[in-house]
Amino acid sequence: MKYFIKRVGFMALTLFAVCALTFFLMNVIPGGTAELVLKHTFVGLEESVTDEQLNQISDRYDLDDPLYLQFFKWVKEAVLKGDIGTSYVFKKPVLYLLALRLPATIQLAVVSMLIAILAGVSLGIYSALRENKISDHILRIVTLFGVSMPGFWVALLLILIFSLKLKLVPVTGYGSLENLLLPATALSLHSVAAVMRVTRTSMLETLGQEYIRFAKAKGLPIWKIVSRHALKNAMLPVITVIGFQMGSLLGGTVVIEKIFAWPGIGSLLVDSISARDLPVVQGCVLAIVTMFLFVHFFVDILYTHLDPRIRYG
């Protein structure tokens, strides 16, 4: 219980710090928020904005208050009423917009993480069992490229090959497996390489232990040694890197969703930053950071169950 309370308190402090930093950074960007709100309210507004209009918008959204007062009003509304604001551009509650976009982001992140876990762990085990063989060297070279290549470059390369040249899958879209294939692959490639490297290193270390050599001496088949004895102990550092990679995937969705026109929180965040729609930016950052923290919290709890030394140490 003490550990649980400590982790929850850390999560709350992190959320507060991230929201405060986002709020103040968005407000130091050059350009008046009230003027931008007016331009988005009246699309195609070409005449100059009057002082009276600016004052009306400032009064409506309390934009004349000091920044710290605006922020604490936002925190009060969010904590006590669950209201994190209304979009300047869409004129709808931010929670409504997040509810529309969140399923798409979760779908993309979960599928990408499943690809990373299944491919990374499988290839890592295979590479460890084939240590210093040709296949091991090839996988290590491929892994090096996977870790080094940025996600946006991989996305553009996949579009060029599989969409424009081979015409196997569409470039953009949402709602089908074909639409999900390219963005999930582009998002997961870096994580596949990272998980594979850690799995290979951890598996090699585990396979060199005395109890593994004893199991080999007893004549147990290698698949049984790996599945029953080596895999569980080798997975501890792998679980840690999977948790970090899940956070990386949530951050990577911002770029990948924009490239593939995926209707998730990442693309909404980019559009909102461009429009300086502060309530939506705050909401998107809050949602992404919350998911990131919950993933790490789950990994920490899982780690204590897999390694009793952490629970009782």
CSV table of C-alpha atoms in Angstrom, one decimal:
chain,number,residue,atom,x,y,z
A,1,MET,CA,0.0,0.0,0.0
A,2,LYS,CA,2.9,2.4,0.8
A,3,TYR,CA,4.4,1.7,-2.6
A,4,PHE,CA,1.1,2.2,-4.3
A,5,ILE,CA,0.4,5.5,-2.6
A,6,LYS,CA,4.0,6.7,-3.4
A,7,ARG,CA,3.5,5.9,-7.1
A,8,VAL,CA,0.1,7.6,-7.3
A,9,GLY,CA,1.5,10.7,-5.6
A,10,PHE,CA,4.4,10.8,-8.1
A,11,MET,CA,1.9,10.5,-11.0
A,12,ALA,CA,-0.2,13.4,-9.7
A,13,LEU,CA,2.9,15.6,-9.3
A,14,THR,CA,4.1,14.7,-12.8
A,15,LEU,CA,0.7,15.5,-14.3
A,16,PHE,CA,0.6,18.9,-12.5
A,17,ALA,CA,4.1,19.8,-13.6
A,18,VAL,CA,3.5,18.8,-17.3
A,19,CYS,CA,0.2,20.7,-17.5
A,20,ALA,CA,1.8,23.8,-15.9
A,21,LEU,CA,4.7,23.7,-18.3
A,22,THR,CA,2.5,23.3,-21.3
A,23,PHE,CA,0.2,26.1,-20.2
A,24,PHE,CA,3.0,28.6,-19.7
A,25,LEU,CA,4.9,27.6,-22.9
A,26,MET,CA,1.8,28.0,-25.0
A,27,ASN,CA,1.2,31.5,-23.6
A,28,VAL,CA,4.7,32.8,-24.3
A,29,ILE,CA,4.3,32.1,-28.0
A,30,PRO,CA,4.2,35.4,-29.9
A,31,GLY,CA,0.7,36.5,-31.0
A,32,GLY,CA,-2.4,37.3,-29.1
A,33,THR,CA,-4.7,34.5,-28.1
A,34,ALA,CA,-7.8,36.7,-28.3
A,35,GLU,CA,-7.1,37.7,-31.9
A,36,LEU,CA,-6.5,34.1,-32.9
A,37,VAL,CA,-9.8,33.1,-31.2
A,38,LEU,CA,-11.6,35.8,-33.2
A,39,LYS,CA,-10.1,34.6,-36.5
A,40,HIS,CA,-11.2,31.0,-35.8
A,41,THR,CA,-14.7,32.2,-34.7
A,42,PHE,CA,-15.3,34.2,-37.9
A,43,VAL,CA,-13.7,32.2,-40.7
A,44,GLY,CA,-12.5,34.4,-43.5
A,45,LEU,CA,-12.3,37.5,-41.3
A,46,GLU,CA,-10.3,39.9,-43.4
A,47,GLU,CA,-10.9,43.3,-41.8
A,48,SER,CA,-8.8,44.3,-38.8
A,49,VAL,CA,-9.9,43.1,-35.4
A,50,THR,CA,-11.3,45.9,-33.3
A,51,ASP,CA,-10.4,46.5,-29.6
A,52,GLU,CA,-14.0,46.0,-28.6
A,53,GLN,CA,-14.0,42.5,-30.1
A,54,LEU,CA,-10.7,41.7,-28.4
A,55,ASN,CA,-12.0,42.9,-25.1
A,56,GLN,CA,-15.2,40.7,-25.5
A,57,ILE,CA,-13.2,37.6,-26.2
A,58,SER,CA,-10.7,38.4,-23.3
A,59,ASP,CA,-13.6,38.8,-20.9
A,60,ARG,CA,-15.3,35.6,-22.1
A,61,TYR,CA,-12.2,33.4,-21.6
A,62,ASP,CA,-10.6,35.5,-18.7
A,63,LEU,CA,-7.6,36.1,-20.9
A,64,ASP,CA,-6.7,39.4,-19.1
A,65,ASP,CA,-6.1,37.6,-15.9
A,66,PRO,CA,-2.5,36.8,-14.9
A,67,LEU,CA,-1.2,33.5,-16.3
A,68,TYR,CA,-0.9,31.8,-12.9
A,69,LEU,CA,-4.5,32.7,-12.1
A,70,GLN,CA,-5.7,31.4,-15.4
A,71,PHE,CA,-3.8,28.2,-14.8
A,72,PHE,CA,-5.2,27.6,-11.3
A,73,LYS,CA,-8.7,28.3,-12.5
A,74,TRP,CA,-8.2,25.6,-15.1
A,75,VAL,CA,-6.9,23.2,-12.5
A,76,LYS,CA,-9.9,24.0,-10.2
A,77,GLU,CA,-12.4,23.3,-13.0
A,78,ALA,CA,-10.5,20.1,-14.0
A,79,VAL,CA,-10.3,18.7,-10.5
A,80,LEU,CA,-13.7,19.7,-9.1
A,81,LYS,CA,-15.9,19.5,-12.1
A,82,GLY,CA,-14.0,17.3,-14.6
A,83,ASP,CA,-14.1,20.2,-17.1
A,84,ILE,CA,-10.8,20.8,-18.9
A,85,GLY,CA,-12.2,23.6,-21.1
A,86,THR,CA,-13.9,24.3,-24.4
A,87,SER,CA,-12.1,24.4,-27.8
A,88,TYR,CA,-11.6,27.9,-29.2
A,89,VAL,CA,-11.8,26.4,-32.7
A,90,PHE,CA,-14.4,23.7,-32.6
A,91,LYS,CA,-16.6,25.3,-29.9
A,92,LYS,CA,-17.0,21.9,-28.2
A,93,PRO,CA,-15.9,20.5,-24.8
A,94,VAL,CA,-12.3,19.2,-24.9
A,95,LEU,CA,-13.4,16.0,-23.3
A,96,TYR,CA,-15.8,15.4,-26.2
A,97,LEU,CA,-13.0,15.9,-28.7
A,98,LEU,CA,-10.7,13.6,-26.8
A,99,ALA,CA,-13.4,10.9,-26.6
A,100,LEU,CA,-13.7,11.0,-30.4
A,101,ARG,CA,-10.0,10.8,-31.0
A,102,LEU,CA,-8.8,8.6,-28.2
A,103,PRO,CA,-10.0,5.2,-29.5
A,104,ALA,CA,-7.9,5.7,-32.7
A,105,THR,CA,-4.8,6.5,-30.8
A,106,ILE,CA,-5.2,3.5,-28.4
A,107,GLN,CA,-5.8,1.2,-31.4
A,108,LEU,CA,-2.7,2.4,-33.2
A,109,ALA,CA,-0.5,2.2,-30.0
A,110,VAL,CA,-1.7,-1.2,-28.9
A,111,VAL,CA,-1.3,-2.8,-32.3
A,112,SER,CA,2.1,-1.3,-32.7
A,113,MET,CA,3.1,-2.5,-29.2
A,114,LEU,CA,1.8,-6.0,-29.9
A,115,ILE,CA,3.9,-6.1,-33.1
A,116,ALA,CA,7.0,-4.9,-31.1
A,117,ILE,CA,6.5,-7.5,-28.4
A,118,LEU,CA,5.8,-10.5,-30.6
A,119,ALA,CA,8.5,-9.7,-33.2
A,120,GLY,CA,11.1,-8.3,-30.8
A,121,VAL,CA,10.9,-11.1,-28.2
A,122,SER,CA,10.8,-13.9,-30.9
A,123,LEU,CA,13.7,-12.5,-32.9
A,124,GLY,CA,15.7,-11.8,-29.7
A,125,ILE,CA,15.3,-15.4,-28.5
A,126,TYR,CA,16.2,-16.7,-32.0
A,127,SER,CA,19.2,-14.5,-32.2
A,128,ALA,CA,20.5,-15.6,-28.8
A,129,LEU,CA,20.1,-19.2,-29.7
A,130,ARG,CA,22.0,-18.6,-32.9
A,131,GLU,CA,24.8,-16.6,-31.3
A,132,ASN,CA,27.6,-15.6,-33.7
A,133,LYS,CA,26.0,-17.4,-36.6
A,134,ILE,CA,25.2,-15.7,-39.9
A,135,SER,CA,21.5,-15.2,-39.0
A,136,ASP,CA,22.5,-13.6,-35.7
A,137,HIS,CA,24.8,-11.1,-37.5
A,138,ILE,CA,22.1,-10.3,-40.0
A,139,LEU,CA,19.5,-9.6,-37.3
A,140,ARG,CA,22.0,-7.5,-35.4
A,141,ILE,CA,22.6,-5.3,-38.4
A,142,VAL,CA,18.9,-5.0,-39.2
A,143,THR,CA,18.4,-4.0,-35.5
A,144,LEU,CA,21.0,-1.3,-35.8
A,145,PHE,CA,19.2,0.2,-38.7
A,146,GLY,CA,15.8,-0.1,-36.9
A,147,VAL,CA,17.1,1.8,-33.9
A,148,SER,CA,18.8,4.5,-36.0
A,149,MET,CA,16.1,5.3,-38.5
A,150,PRO,CA,13.6,8.0,-37.4
A,151,GLY,CA,9.9,7.2,-37.5
A,152,PHE,CA,8.9,9.8,-40.0
A,153,TRP,CA,11.5,8.6,-42.5
A,154,VAL,CA,10.3,5.0,-42.1
A,155,ALA,CA,6.7,6.2,-42.6
A,156,LEU,CA,7.6,8.0,-45.8
A,157,LEU,CA,9.6,5.0,-47.1
A,158,LEU,CA,6.7,2.6,-46.5
A,159,ILE,CA,4.3,5.0,-48.3
A,160,LEU,CA,6.7,5.2,-51.2
A,161,ILE,CA,7.2,1.4,-51.6
A,162,PHE,CA,3.9,-0.2,-50.6
A,163,SER,CA,1.4,2.6,-51.5
A,164,LEU,CA,2.8,4.5,-54.4
A,165,LYS,CA,5.0,1.9,-56.1
A,166,LEU,CA,3.3,-1.5,-55.3
A,167,LYS,CA,-0.2,0.0,-54.6
A,168,LEU,CA,-0.9,-2.7,-52.0
A,169,VAL,CA,-2.3,-0.5,-49.3
A,170,PRO,CA,-3.8,3.0,-49.2
A,171,VAL,CA,-1.8,5.9,-48.0
A,172,THR,CA,-4.4,7.3,-45.6
A,173,GLY,CA,-7.7,6.3,-44.1
A,174,TYR,CA,-9.2,4.8,-41.0
A,175,GLY,CA,-11.4,1.9,-40.1
A,176,SER,CA,-9.9,-1.2,-41.8
A,177,LEU,CA,-6.9,-3.4,-41.4
A,178,GLU,CA,-5.3,-2.1,-44.6
A,179,ASN,CA,-5.4,1.5,-43.2
A,180,LEU,CA,-3.8,0.3,-39.9
A,181,LEU,CA,-1.0,-1.7,-41.5
A,182,LEU,CA,1.4,1.0,-42.6
A,183,PRO,CA,1.1,3.4,-39.6
A,184,ALA,CA,1.4,0.5,-37.1
A,185,THR,CA,4.5,-0.9,-38.9
A,186,ALA,CA,6.2,2.5,-39.1
A,187,LEU,CA,5.4,3.2,-35.4
A,188,SER,CA,6.6,-0.2,-34.2
A,189,LEU,CA,9.8,-0.6,-36.1
A,190,HIS,CA,12.0,1.2,-33.6
A,191,SER,CA,10.4,-0.6,-30.7
A,192,VAL,CA,10.9,-4.0,-32.4
A,193,ALA,CA,14.6,-3.3,-32.7
A,194,ALA,CA,14.9,-2.1,-29.1
A,195,VAL,CA,13.0,-5.0,-27.6
A,196,MET,CA,15.0,-7.5,-29.7
A,197,ARG,CA,18.4,-6.1,-28.6
A,198,VAL,CA,17.4,-6.3,-24.9
A,199,THR,CA,15.8,-9.7,-25.3
A,200,ARG,CA,19.0,-11.1,-27.0
A,201,THR,CA,21.3,-9.7,-24.4
A,202,SER,CA,19.2,-10.9,-21.4
A,203,MET,CA,18.6,-14.3,-22.9
A,204,LEU,CA,22.4,-14.8,-23.5
A,205,GLU,CA,23.1,-13.9,-19.9
A,206,THR,CA,20.4,-16.3,-18.7
A,207,LEU,CA,21.5,-19.1,-20.9
A,208,GLY,CA,24.9,-18.9,-19.3
A,209,GLN,CA,23.7,-19.6,-15.8
A,210,GLU,CA,24.5,-22.8,-13.9
A,211,TYR,CA,20.9,-24.1,-13.8
A,212,ILE,CA,20.6,-23.8,-17.5
A,213,ARG,CA,23.8,-25.8,-18.1
A,214,PHE,CA,22.4,-28.4,-15.6
A,215,ALA,CA,19.1,-28.6,-17.6
A,216,LYS,CA,21.1,-29.1,-20.8
A,217,ALA,CA,23.2,-31.9,-19.1
A,218,LYS,CA,19.9,-33.6,-18.1
A,219,GLY,CA,19.1,-33.8,-21.8
A,220,LEU,CA,16.1,-31.5,-21.8
A,221,PRO,CA,15.2,-30.1,-25.3
A,222,ILE,CA,16.2,-26.5,-25.9
A,223,TRP,CA,12.6,-25.4,-26.5
A,224,LYS,CA,11.7,-26.7,-23.0
A,225,ILE,CA,14.7,-25.1,-21.4
A,226,VAL,CA,13.9,-21.7,-23.0
A,227,SER,CA,10.1,-21.8,-22.3
A,228,ARG,CA,10.2,-23.2,-18.8
A,229,HIS,CA,13.4,-22.0,-17.3
A,230,ALA,CA,15.2,-19.2,-19.2
A,231,LEU,CA,12.3,-17.0,-20.5
A,232,LYS,CA,10.8,-15.9,-17.2
A,233,ASN,CA,14.1,-14.8,-15.7
A,234,ALA,CA,15.2,-13.2,-19.0
A,235,MET,CA,12.0,-11.2,-19.3
A,236,LEU,CA,12.7,-8.8,-16.3
A,237,PRO,CA,14.8,-6.3,-18.3
A,238,VAL,CA,12.6,-6.8,-21.3
A,239,ILE,CA,9.5,-5.8,-19.5
A,240,THR,CA,11.2,-2.6,-18.4
A,241,VAL,CA,12.2,-1.7,-22.0
A,242,ILE,CA,8.6,-2.5,-23.2
A,243,GLY,CA,7.3,0.0,-20.7
A,244,PHE,CA,9.6,2.7,-22.0
A,245,GLN,CA,8.8,1.8,-25.6
A,246,MET,CA,5.1,2.1,-24.9
A,247,GLY,CA,5.8,5.7,-23.8
A,248,SER,CA,7.8,6.2,-26.9
A,249,LEU,CA,5.0,4.9,-29.0
A,250,LEU,CA,2.5,7.3,-27.5
A,251,GLY,CA,4.9,10.2,-28.3
A,252,GLY,CA,5.5,8.8,-31.8
A,253,THR,CA,1.8,8.8,-32.6
A,254,VAL,CA,2.0,12.6,-32.9
A,255,VAL,CA,4.1,12.4,-36.1
A,256,ILE,CA,2.8,9.1,-37.5
A,257,GLU,CA,-0.8,10.2,-37.2
A,258,LYS,CA,-0.1,13.4,-39.0
A,259,ILE,CA,1.7,11.7,-41.9
A,260,PHE,CA,-1.0,9.0,-42.4
A,261,ALA,CA,-4.0,11.4,-41.6
A,262,TRP,CA,-4.9,9.1,-38.7
A,263,PRO,CA,-7.7,10.6,-36.7
A,264,GLY,CA,-6.1,10.3,-33.2
A,265,ILE,CA,-5.0,12.5,-30.4
A,266,GLY,CA,-1.6,13.1,-32.0
A,267,SER,CA,-2.9,14.7,-35.1
A,268,LEU,CA,-5.4,16.7,-33.0
A,269,LEU,CA,-2.5,18.0,-30.9
A,270,VAL,CA,-0.5,19.2,-34.0
A,271,ASP,CA,-3.5,21.0,-35.4
A,272,SER,CA,-4.3,22.6,-32.1
A,273,ILE,CA,-0.8,23.9,-31.6
A,274,SER,CA,-0.9,25.4,-35.1
A,275,ALA,CA,-4.3,27.1,-34.2
A,276,ARG,CA,-3.1,27.9,-30.7
A,277,ASP,CA,-6.2,26.2,-29.3
A,278,LEU,CA,-4.9,26.1,-25.8
A,279,PRO,CA,-7.7,24.1,-24.1
A,280,VAL,CA,-7.3,21.3,-26.7
A,281,VAL,CA,-3.5,21.3,-26.4
A,282,GLN,CA,-3.8,21.0,-22.6
A,283,GLY,CA,-6.3,18.2,-23.0
A,284,CYS,CA,-4.2,16.3,-25.5
A,285,VAL,CA,-1.0,16.6,-23.5
A,286,LEU,CA,-2.9,15.5,-20.3
A,287,ALA,CA,-4.3,12.4,-22.1
A,288,ILE,CA,-0.9,11.4,-23.6
A,289,VAL,CA,1.0,11.9,-20.3
A,290,THR,CA,-1.8,10.1,-18.3
A,291,MET,CA,-1.6,7.0,-20.6
A,292,PHE,CA,2.2,7.1,-20.4
A,293,LEU,CA,2.2,7.2,-16.6
A,294,PHE,CA,-0.4,4.4,-16.3
A,295,VAL,CA,1.7,2.2,-18.5
A,296,HIS,CA,4.8,2.8,-16.3
A,297,PHE,CA,2.7,2.2,-13.2
A,298,PHE,CA,1.5,-1.1,-14.6
A,299,VAL,CA,5.0,-2.1,-15.5
A,300,ASP,CA,6.2,-1.3,-12.0
A,301,ILE,CA,3.5,-3.4,-10.4
A,302,LEU,CA,4.2,-6.3,-12.8
A,303,TYR,CA,7.9,-6.0,-12.0
A,304,THR,CA,7.3,-6.4,-8.3
A,305,HIS,CA,5.3,-9.6,-9.0
A,306,LEU,CA,8.0,-11.1,-11.2
A,307,ASP,CA,10.9,-10.2,-8.9
A,308,PRO,CA,10.0,-10.8,-5.2
A,309,ARG,CA,13.3,-9.0,-4.2
A,310,ILE,CA,11.7,-5.7,-5.2
A,311,ARG,CA,8.5,-6.4,-3.2
A,312,TYR,CA,10.3,-7.5,0.0
A,313,GLY,CA,13.7,-5.8,-0.5
